[in-house]
mmCIF file of C-alpha atoms in Angstrom:
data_model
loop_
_atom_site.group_PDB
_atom_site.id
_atom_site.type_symbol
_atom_site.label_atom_id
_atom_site.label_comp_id
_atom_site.label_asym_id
_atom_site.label_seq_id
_atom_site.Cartn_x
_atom_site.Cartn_y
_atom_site.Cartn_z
ATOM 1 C CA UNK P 6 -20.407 16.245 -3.627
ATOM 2 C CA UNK P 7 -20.056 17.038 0.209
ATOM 3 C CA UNK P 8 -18.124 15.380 2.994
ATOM 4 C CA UNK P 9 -21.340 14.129 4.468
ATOM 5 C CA UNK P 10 -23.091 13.053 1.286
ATOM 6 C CA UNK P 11 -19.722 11.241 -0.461
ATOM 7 C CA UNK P 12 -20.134 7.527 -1.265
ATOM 8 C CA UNK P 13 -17.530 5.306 1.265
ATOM 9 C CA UNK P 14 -15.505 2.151 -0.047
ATOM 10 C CA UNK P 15 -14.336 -0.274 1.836
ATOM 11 C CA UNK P 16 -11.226 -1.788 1.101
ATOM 12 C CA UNK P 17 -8.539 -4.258 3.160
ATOM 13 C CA UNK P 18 -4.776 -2.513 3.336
ATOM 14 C CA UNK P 19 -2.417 -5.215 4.807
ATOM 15 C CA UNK P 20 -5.739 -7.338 6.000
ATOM 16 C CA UNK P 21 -6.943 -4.320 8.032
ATOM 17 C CA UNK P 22 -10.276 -2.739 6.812
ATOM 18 C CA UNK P 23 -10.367 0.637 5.844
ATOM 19 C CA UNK P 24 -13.351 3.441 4.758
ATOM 20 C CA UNK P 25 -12.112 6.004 2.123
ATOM 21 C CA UNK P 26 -14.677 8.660 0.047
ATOM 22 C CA UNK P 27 -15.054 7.576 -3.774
ATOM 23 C CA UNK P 28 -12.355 9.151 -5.392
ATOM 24 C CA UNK P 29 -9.093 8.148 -2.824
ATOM 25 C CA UNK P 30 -6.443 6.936 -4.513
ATOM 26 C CA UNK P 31 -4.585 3.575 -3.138
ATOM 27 C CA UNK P 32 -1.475 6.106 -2.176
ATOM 28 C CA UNK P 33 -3.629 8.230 0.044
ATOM 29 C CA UNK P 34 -5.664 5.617 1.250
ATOM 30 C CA UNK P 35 -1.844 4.161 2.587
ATOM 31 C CA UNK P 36 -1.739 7.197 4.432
ATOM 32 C CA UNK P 37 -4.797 7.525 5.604
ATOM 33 C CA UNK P 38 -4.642 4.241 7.027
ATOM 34 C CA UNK P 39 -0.943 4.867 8.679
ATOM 35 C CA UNK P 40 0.628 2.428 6.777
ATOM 36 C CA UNK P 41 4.547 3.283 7.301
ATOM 37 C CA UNK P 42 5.197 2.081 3.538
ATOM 38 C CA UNK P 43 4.605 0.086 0.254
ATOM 39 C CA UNK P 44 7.407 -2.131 -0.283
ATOM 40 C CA UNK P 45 10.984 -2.331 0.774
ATOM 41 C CA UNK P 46 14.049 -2.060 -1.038
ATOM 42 C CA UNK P 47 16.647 -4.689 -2.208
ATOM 43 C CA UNK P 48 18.559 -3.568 0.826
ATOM 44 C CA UNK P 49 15.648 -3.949 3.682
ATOM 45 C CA UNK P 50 14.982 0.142 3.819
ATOM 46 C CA UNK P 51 10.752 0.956 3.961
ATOM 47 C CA UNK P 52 9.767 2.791 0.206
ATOM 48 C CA UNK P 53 6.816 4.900 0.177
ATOM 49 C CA UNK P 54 5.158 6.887 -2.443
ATOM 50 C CA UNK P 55 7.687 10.233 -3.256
ATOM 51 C CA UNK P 56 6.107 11.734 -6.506
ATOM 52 C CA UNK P 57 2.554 10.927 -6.826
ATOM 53 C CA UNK P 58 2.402 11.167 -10.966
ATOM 54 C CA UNK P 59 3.891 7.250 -11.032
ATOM 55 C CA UNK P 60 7.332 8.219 -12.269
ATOM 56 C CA UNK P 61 9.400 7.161 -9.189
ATOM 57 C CA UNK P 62 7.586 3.521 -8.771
ATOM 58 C CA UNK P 63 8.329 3.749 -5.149
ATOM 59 C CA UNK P 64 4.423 3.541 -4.661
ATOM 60 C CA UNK P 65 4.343 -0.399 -5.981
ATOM 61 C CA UNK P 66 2.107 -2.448 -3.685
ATOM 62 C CA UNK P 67 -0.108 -5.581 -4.875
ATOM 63 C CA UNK P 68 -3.630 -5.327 -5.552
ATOM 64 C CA UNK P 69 -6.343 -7.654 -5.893
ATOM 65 C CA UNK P 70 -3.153 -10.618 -6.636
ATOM 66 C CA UNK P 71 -1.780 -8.440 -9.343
ATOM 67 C CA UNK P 72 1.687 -7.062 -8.235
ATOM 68 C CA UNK P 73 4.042 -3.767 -8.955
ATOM 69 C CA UNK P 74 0.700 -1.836 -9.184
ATOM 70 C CA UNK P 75 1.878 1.955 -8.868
ATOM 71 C CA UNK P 76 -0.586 2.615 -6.078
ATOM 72 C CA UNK P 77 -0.409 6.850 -6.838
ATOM 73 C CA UNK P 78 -2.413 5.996 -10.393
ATOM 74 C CA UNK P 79 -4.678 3.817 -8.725
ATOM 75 C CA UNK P 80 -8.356 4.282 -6.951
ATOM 76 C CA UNK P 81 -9.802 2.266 -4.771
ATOM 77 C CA UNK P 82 -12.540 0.537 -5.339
ATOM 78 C CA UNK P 83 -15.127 -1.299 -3.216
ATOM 79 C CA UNK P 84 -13.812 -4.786 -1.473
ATOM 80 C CA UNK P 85 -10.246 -4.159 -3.419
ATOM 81 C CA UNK P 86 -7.540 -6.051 -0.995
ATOM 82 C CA UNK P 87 -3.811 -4.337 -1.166
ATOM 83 C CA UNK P 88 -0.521 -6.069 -0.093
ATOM 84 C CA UNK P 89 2.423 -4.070 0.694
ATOM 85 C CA UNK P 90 5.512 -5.425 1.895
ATOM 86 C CA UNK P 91 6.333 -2.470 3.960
ATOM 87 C CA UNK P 92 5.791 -3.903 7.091
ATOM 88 C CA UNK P 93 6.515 -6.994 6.386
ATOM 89 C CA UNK P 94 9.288 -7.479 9.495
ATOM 90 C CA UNK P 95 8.580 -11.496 9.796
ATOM 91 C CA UNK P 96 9.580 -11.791 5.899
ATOM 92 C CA UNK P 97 12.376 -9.716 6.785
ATOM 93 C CA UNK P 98 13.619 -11.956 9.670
ATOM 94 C CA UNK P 99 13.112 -14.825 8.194
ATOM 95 C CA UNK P 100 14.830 -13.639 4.923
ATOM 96 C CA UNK P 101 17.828 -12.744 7.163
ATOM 97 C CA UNK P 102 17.619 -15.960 8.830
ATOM 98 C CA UNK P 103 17.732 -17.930 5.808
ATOM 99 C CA UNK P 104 20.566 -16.377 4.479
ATOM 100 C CA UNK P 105 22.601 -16.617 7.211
ATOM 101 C CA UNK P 106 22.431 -12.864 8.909
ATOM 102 C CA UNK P 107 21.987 -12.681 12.023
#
């Protein structure tokens, strides 16, 4: 299949639509759509995806409600909605506030 003939899905990354060819996994799809990461770490740094066979689990975003999907393993598929936690800097100020860091 061509560039110009390849079937297009449309999915939601972080409530923003995005178009990727049939085929895209949810890891290059992150890319693709500049997303700076898929989740955070216990200690506030931004994971991303680092080995792209799902050993590492750093690729872990939510999917259609179903969480710690390795996002590397996964394709996209037409109106699929992913949640990553990446840029999630509100949750992460208002974590900080509640425990007392300021």
């Amino acid at each position: 299949m061509t560039k110009a003939n390849a079937t297009r899905l449309h999915l939601a990354i972080d409530g923003r639509s995005v178009t990727v060819e049939a085929g895209t996994t949810v890891a290059a799809a992150l890319v693709m759509a500049g997303a700076s990461g898929t989740r955070r770490s216990i200690s506030g740094e931004v994971r991303a995806a680092l080995c792209g066979m799902g050993v590492c689990q750093e690729c872990r975003v939510t999917i259609d409600g179903r969480a710690h999907v390795l996002a590397c393993q996964t394709l996209c598929r037409e109106g699929q909605m992913v949640c990553t936690v990446a840029d999630a800097s509100a949750s992460a100020s208002a974590s900080a506030s509640a425990t007392g860091a300021r």
